[in-house]
Amino acid sequence: MASDLEQLCSYVNEKIENIKKILSLRKLGQDPTLKTTLSKIGDEIITVNELLNQFELEIQYQEQTNGSLKELCESLEEEFKDVEHLKEHIPSHLPQVTVTQSSTHKPDLDPKESVKAEEPVLPKKPPKEQRVIKEMHFITMDEFNGVPAYMKSRLTYCQINDVIKEINKAVVSKYKIMHQPKASMSSVKRNLYQRFINEETKDTKGHHFIVEADIKEFTTLKVDKKFHVIMNILRHCQRLSEVRGGGLTRYVIT
């Protein structure tokens, strides 16, 4: 019990000291001789904050690039496996290449070259169709500054781009299922696939879109008032459009 009281007293004293420091700094801010210095410090903090925002955007871009490279690597690995399979299962009924003897004397061929000449040429396998999943681009600082103040309220530049990142996660997750062969789907994915199909309309044909159910399924975002404010900002910045119908709002990536 004594130990708990000591900890509580220490905690309260620490808070009191913090309040004293804040009051002391507040008095310094009212000193005319220090206002210029404090103003310069404030400008430097703003500059550093903008640099941090740029670094965060660059990191997010590199993460997207890394994800695309991983998908490309997986595709190349599948192609390599197909080639290896073809090499191991060459049909025995393919015609052999015959070499005709000519009266003209020719230099003796290297046995290795002869073997190469007799190997049948396999037809090239047509490349698999690459299906690109369209993702939403992050907004720039200029675009953010161009959003009316009443629309963005207290939202920050980073908060909006964080939501874009989550939306892209939902889009990629949804359309990976859409592009997956139905025979390899689990029952859960088949149910999701059927819902995706049912939500499509003639206005969304050929476009990538998500609904609020996808946000809840594939991300940790809360579909609340703040979410809808950000979606309005993204529509203002022409990152998406809305298609309504059947009690659903479809967010189409533009």
Tab-separated table of C-alpha atoms in Angstrom:
chain	number	residue	atom	x	y	z
A	1	MET	CA	0.000	0.000	0.000
A	2	ALA	CA	2.839	2.391	0.929
A	3	SER	CA	4.525	1.653	-2.394
A	4	ASP	CA	1.308	2.470	-4.288
A	5	LEU	CA	0.961	5.783	-2.426
A	6	GLU	CA	4.574	6.674	-3.203
A	7	GLN	CA	4.000	5.991	-6.885
A	8	LEU	CA	0.797	8.072	-6.848
A	9	CYS	CA	2.572	10.972	-5.122
A	10	SER	CA	5.436	10.752	-7.604
A	11	TYR	CA	2.965	10.794	-10.513
A	12	VAL	CA	1.083	13.840	-9.122
A	13	ASN	CA	4.329	15.713	-8.452
A	14	GLU	CA	5.518	15.012	-11.986
A	15	LYS	CA	2.271	16.433	-13.394
A	16	ILE	CA	2.615	19.540	-11.210
A	17	GLU	CA	6.178	20.081	-12.464
A	18	ASN	CA	4.967	19.744	-16.072
A	19	ILE	CA	2.259	22.343	-15.468
A	20	LYS	CA	4.837	24.716	-13.960
A	21	LYS	CA	7.069	24.283	-17.010
A	22	ILE	CA	4.146	24.963	-19.367
A	23	LEU	CA	3.205	28.120	-17.444
A	24	SER	CA	6.839	29.222	-17.533
A	25	LEU	CA	7.006	28.716	-21.308
A	26	ARG	CA	3.728	30.576	-21.685
A	27	LYS	CA	5.207	33.580	-19.887
A	28	LEU	CA	8.260	33.431	-22.139
A	29	GLY	CA	5.974	33.562	-25.189
A	30	GLN	CA	4.559	36.870	-23.932
A	31	ASP	CA	8.006	38.424	-23.636
A	32	PRO	CA	8.395	40.882	-26.592
A	33	THR	CA	12.143	40.225	-26.793
A	34	LEU	CA	11.552	36.495	-27.326
A	35	LYS	CA	8.558	36.622	-29.696
A	36	THR	CA	10.777	36.870	-32.787
A	37	THR	CA	12.857	33.872	-31.689
A	38	LEU	CA	9.764	31.805	-30.905
A	39	SER	CA	8.273	32.760	-34.277
A	40	LYS	CA	11.425	31.519	-36.051
A	41	ILE	CA	11.282	28.271	-34.092
A	42	GLY	CA	7.641	27.869	-35.146
A	43	ASP	CA	8.585	28.368	-38.810
A	44	GLU	CA	11.328	25.750	-38.512
A	45	ILE	CA	8.878	23.282	-36.959
A	46	ILE	CA	6.472	23.809	-39.882
A	47	THR	CA	9.317	23.222	-42.368
A	48	VAL	CA	10.361	20.012	-40.588
A	49	ASN	CA	6.730	18.834	-40.544
A	50	GLU	CA	6.448	19.355	-44.307
A	51	LEU	CA	9.669	17.394	-44.840
A	52	LEU	CA	8.318	14.562	-42.701
A	53	ASN	CA	5.143	14.534	-44.815
A	54	GLN	CA	7.246	14.266	-47.978
A	55	PHE	CA	9.273	11.433	-46.459
A	56	GLU	CA	6.078	9.600	-45.549
A	57	LEU	CA	4.749	9.955	-49.096
A	58	GLU	CA	8.026	8.629	-50.500
A	59	ILE	CA	7.898	5.655	-48.125
A	60	GLN	CA	4.314	4.895	-49.154
A	61	TYR	CA	5.306	5.110	-52.831
A	62	GLN	CA	8.217	2.734	-52.237
A	63	GLU	CA	5.880	0.321	-50.425
A	64	GLN	CA	3.534	0.326	-53.424
A	65	THR	CA	6.479	-0.240	-55.776
A	66	ASN	CA	7.727	-3.063	-53.561
A	67	GLY	CA	4.285	-4.690	-53.659
A	68	SER	CA	4.189	-4.488	-57.459
A	69	LEU	CA	7.677	-6.017	-57.699
A	70	LYS	CA	6.644	-8.872	-55.418
A	71	GLU	CA	3.646	-9.628	-57.645
A	72	LEU	CA	5.902	-9.554	-60.718
A	73	CYS	CA	8.355	-11.900	-59.002
A	74	GLU	CA	5.544	-14.339	-58.154
A	75	SER	CA	4.372	-14.246	-61.770
A	76	LEU	CA	7.907	-14.972	-63.027
A	77	GLU	CA	8.222	-17.873	-60.597
A	78	GLU	CA	5.005	-19.382	-61.990
A	79	GLU	CA	6.321	-19.005	-65.539
A	80	PHE	CA	9.598	-20.666	-64.530
A	81	LYS	CA	7.711	-23.610	-63.006
A	82	ASP	CA	5.732	-24.000	-66.250
A	83	VAL	CA	8.952	-24.054	-68.274
A	84	GLU	CA	10.489	-26.642	-65.960
A	85	HIS	CA	7.358	-28.772	-66.261
A	86	LEU	CA	7.546	-28.643	-70.064
A	87	LYS	CA	11.225	-29.627	-70.015
A	88	GLU	CA	10.480	-32.663	-67.822
A	89	HIS	CA	7.486	-33.801	-69.921
A	90	ILE	CA	8.628	-33.563	-73.534
A	91	PRO	CA	6.228	-35.665	-75.678
A	92	SER	CA	7.893	-38.803	-77.074
A	93	HIS	CA	5.929	-38.673	-80.351
A	94	LEU	CA	7.578	-35.476	-81.601
A	95	PRO	CA	9.430	-36.075	-84.940
A	96	GLN	CA	13.197	-36.306	-84.710
A	97	VAL	CA	15.395	-34.063	-86.815
A	98	THR	CA	17.278	-36.072	-89.514
A	99	VAL	CA	20.580	-34.927	-90.936
A	100	THR	CA	21.080	-35.586	-94.702
A	101	GLN	CA	24.519	-36.548	-95.951
A	102	SER	CA	25.999	-34.308	-98.609
A	103	SER	CA	28.704	-35.178	-101.121
A	104	THR	CA	30.500	-32.021	-100.116
A	105	HIS	CA	32.972	-32.683	-97.371
A	106	LYS	CA	32.058	-30.958	-94.139
A	107	PRO	CA	34.121	-30.737	-91.003
A	108	ASP	CA	33.266	-33.167	-88.273
A	109	LEU	CA	30.693	-31.773	-85.878
A	110	ASP	CA	31.287	-31.615	-82.199
A	111	PRO	CA	29.142	-34.349	-80.516
A	112	LYS	CA	27.689	-31.718	-78.190
A	113	GLU	CA	26.591	-29.587	-81.132
A	114	SER	CA	24.992	-32.674	-82.745
A	115	VAL	CA	22.917	-33.323	-79.657
A	116	LYS	CA	21.768	-29.714	-79.658
A	117	ALA	CA	20.728	-29.958	-83.295
A	118	GLU	CA	18.536	-32.986	-82.611
A	119	GLU	CA	16.622	-31.422	-79.703
A	120	PRO	CA	13.043	-30.670	-80.761
A	121	VAL	CA	11.927	-27.055	-80.606
A	122	LEU	CA	8.969	-26.685	-78.265
A	123	PRO	CA	6.220	-24.233	-79.143
A	124	LYS	CA	6.256	-21.130	-76.999
A	125	LYS	CA	3.560	-20.953	-74.358
A	126	PRO	CA	1.449	-17.850	-74.796
A	127	PRO	CA	2.135	-15.366	-71.975
A	128	LYS	CA	-0.458	-15.101	-69.248
A	129	GLU	CA	-2.676	-12.059	-69.368
A	130	GLN	CA	-1.498	-9.525	-66.805
A	131	ARG	CA	-4.463	-8.081	-64.927
A	132	VAL	CA	-3.676	-4.718	-63.434
A	133	ILE	CA	-5.564	-3.657	-60.314
A	134	LYS	CA	-6.134	0.084	-60.386
A	135	GLU	CA	-5.186	1.810	-57.145
A	136	MET	CA	-5.887	5.330	-55.961
A	137	HIS	CA	-3.038	7.858	-56.136
A	138	PHE	CA	-2.119	9.761	-52.977
A	139	ILE	CA	-3.112	13.420	-52.884
A	140	THR	CA	-0.365	16.029	-53.112
A	141	MET	CA	0.228	18.895	-50.705
A	142	ASP	CA	-0.996	21.361	-53.335
A	143	GLU	CA	-4.250	19.415	-53.697
A	144	PHE	CA	-4.672	19.311	-49.923
A	145	ASN	CA	-4.153	23.060	-49.671
A	146	GLY	CA	-6.760	23.523	-52.413
A	147	VAL	CA	-9.480	21.702	-50.445
A	148	PRO	CA	-11.899	24.236	-48.864
A	149	ALA	CA	-11.343	24.685	-45.137
A	150	TYR	CA	-14.988	23.906	-44.315
A	151	MET	CA	-14.618	20.544	-46.090
A	152	LYS	CA	-11.430	19.285	-44.460
A	153	SER	CA	-12.148	20.756	-41.012
A	154	ARG	CA	-9.350	19.548	-38.690
A	155	LEU	CA	-8.226	16.674	-40.904
A	156	THR	CA	-4.532	16.569	-41.763
A	157	TYR	CA	-2.766	15.784	-45.004
A	158	CYS	CA	-1.374	12.518	-43.587
A	159	GLN	CA	-4.750	11.345	-42.274
A	160	ILE	CA	-6.269	11.573	-45.753
A	161	ASN	CA	-3.399	9.668	-47.383
A	162	ASP	CA	-3.595	7.024	-44.628
A	163	VAL	CA	-7.218	6.407	-45.626
A	164	ILE	CA	-6.180	6.177	-49.303
A	165	LYS	CA	-3.672	3.503	-48.318
A	166	GLU	CA	-6.408	1.476	-46.603
A	167	ILE	CA	-8.780	1.939	-49.558
A	168	ASN	CA	-6.093	0.587	-51.895
A	169	LYS	CA	-5.701	-2.396	-49.578
A	170	ALA	CA	-9.429	-3.109	-49.896
A	171	VAL	CA	-9.363	-2.691	-53.707
A	172	VAL	CA	-6.391	-5.053	-54.136
A	173	SER	CA	-7.885	-7.658	-51.777
A	174	LYS	CA	-11.244	-7.571	-53.572
A	175	TYR	CA	-9.918	-7.843	-57.118
A	176	LYS	CA	-7.396	-10.553	-56.278
A	177	ILE	CA	-10.424	-12.656	-55.358
A	178	MET	CA	-12.232	-11.539	-58.529
A	179	HIS	CA	-9.244	-12.667	-60.660
A	180	GLN	CA	-8.812	-15.977	-58.834
A	181	PRO	CA	-10.096	-19.167	-60.530
A	182	LYS	CA	-13.353	-20.194	-58.874
A	183	ALA	CA	-12.219	-23.809	-58.598
A	184	SER	CA	-9.431	-22.798	-56.181
A	185	MET	CA	-11.657	-20.624	-53.954
A	186	SER	CA	-12.680	-21.474	-50.416
A	187	SER	CA	-16.349	-21.246	-49.479
A	188	VAL	CA	-15.731	-17.863	-47.803
A	189	LYS	CA	-14.115	-16.432	-50.912
A	190	ARG	CA	-16.899	-17.825	-53.122
A	191	ASN	CA	-19.473	-16.003	-51.013
A	192	LEU	CA	-17.460	-12.796	-51.304
A	193	TYR	CA	-17.075	-13.319	-55.052
A	194	GLN	CA	-20.828	-13.725	-55.454
A	195	ARG	CA	-21.431	-10.535	-53.476
A	196	PHE	CA	-18.973	-8.655	-55.677
A	197	ILE	CA	-20.811	-9.846	-58.788
A	198	ASN	CA	-24.222	-8.913	-57.362
A	199	GLU	CA	-23.025	-5.381	-56.579
A	200	GLU	CA	-21.899	-4.643	-60.138
A	201	THR	CA	-24.039	-2.447	-62.399
A	202	LYS	CA	-23.797	-1.271	-65.984
A	203	ASP	CA	-22.275	1.983	-64.673
A	204	THR	CA	-19.438	0.153	-62.880
A	205	LYS	CA	-18.628	-2.288	-65.687
A	206	GLY	CA	-14.935	-2.096	-66.559
A	207	HIS	CA	-14.135	-0.023	-63.454
A	208	HIS	CA	-12.657	-0.875	-60.064
A	209	PHE	CA	-14.917	0.003	-57.145
A	210	ILE	CA	-15.577	-0.867	-53.520
A	211	VAL	CA	-18.471	-0.513	-51.101
A	212	GLU	CA	-18.545	0.037	-47.355
A	213	ALA	CA	-18.757	-3.731	-46.762
A	214	ASP	CA	-15.348	-4.092	-48.462
A	215	ILE	CA	-13.864	-1.447	-46.158
A	216	LYS	CA	-15.117	-3.406	-43.144
A	217	GLU	CA	-13.997	-6.745	-44.619
A	218	PHE	CA	-10.435	-5.879	-45.647
A	219	THR	CA	-9.351	-2.897	-43.480
A	220	THR	CA	-9.436	-1.620	-39.926
A	221	LEU	CA	-11.083	1.671	-40.880
A	222	LYS	CA	-14.252	2.763	-39.115
A	223	VAL	CA	-17.074	3.748	-41.467
A	224	ASP	CA	-18.103	6.793	-39.453
A	225	LYS	CA	-18.672	10.519	-39.979
A	226	LYS	CA	-14.932	11.167	-40.342
A	227	PHE	CA	-14.693	8.472	-43.026
A	228	HIS	CA	-17.481	10.040	-45.068
A	229	VAL	CA	-15.860	13.501	-44.764
A	230	ILE	CA	-12.632	12.065	-46.194
A	231	MET	CA	-14.539	10.355	-49.016
A	232	ASN	CA	-16.056	13.743	-49.915
A	233	ILE	CA	-12.551	15.231	-50.018
A	234	LEU	CA	-11.342	12.402	-52.285
A	235	ARG	CA	-14.299	13.006	-54.578
A	236	HIS	CA	-13.434	16.720	-54.603
A	237	CYS	CA	-9.825	15.791	-55.569
A	238	GLN	CA	-11.205	13.534	-58.349
A	239	ARG	CA	-9.789	10.352	-56.840
A	240	LEU	CA	-13.164	8.625	-56.911
A	241	SER	CA	-16.751	8.971	-58.020
A	242	GLU	CA	-19.956	7.561	-56.538
A	243	VAL	CA	-22.492	5.277	-58.174
A	244	ARG	CA	-25.636	4.778	-56.090
A	245	GLY	CA	-28.366	2.212	-56.493
A	246	GLY	CA	-30.015	-0.667	-54.673
A	247	GLY	CA	-29.281	0.889	-51.301
A	248	LEU	CA	-25.527	0.866	-51.958
A	249	THR	CA	-22.937	3.567	-52.562
A	250	ARG	CA	-20.214	2.306	-54.873
A	251	TYR	CA	-16.899	4.182	-54.652
A	252	VAL	CA	-15.377	3.991	-58.138
A	253	ILE	CA	-11.619	4.567	-58.448
A	254	THR	CA	-10.983	7.245	-61.102
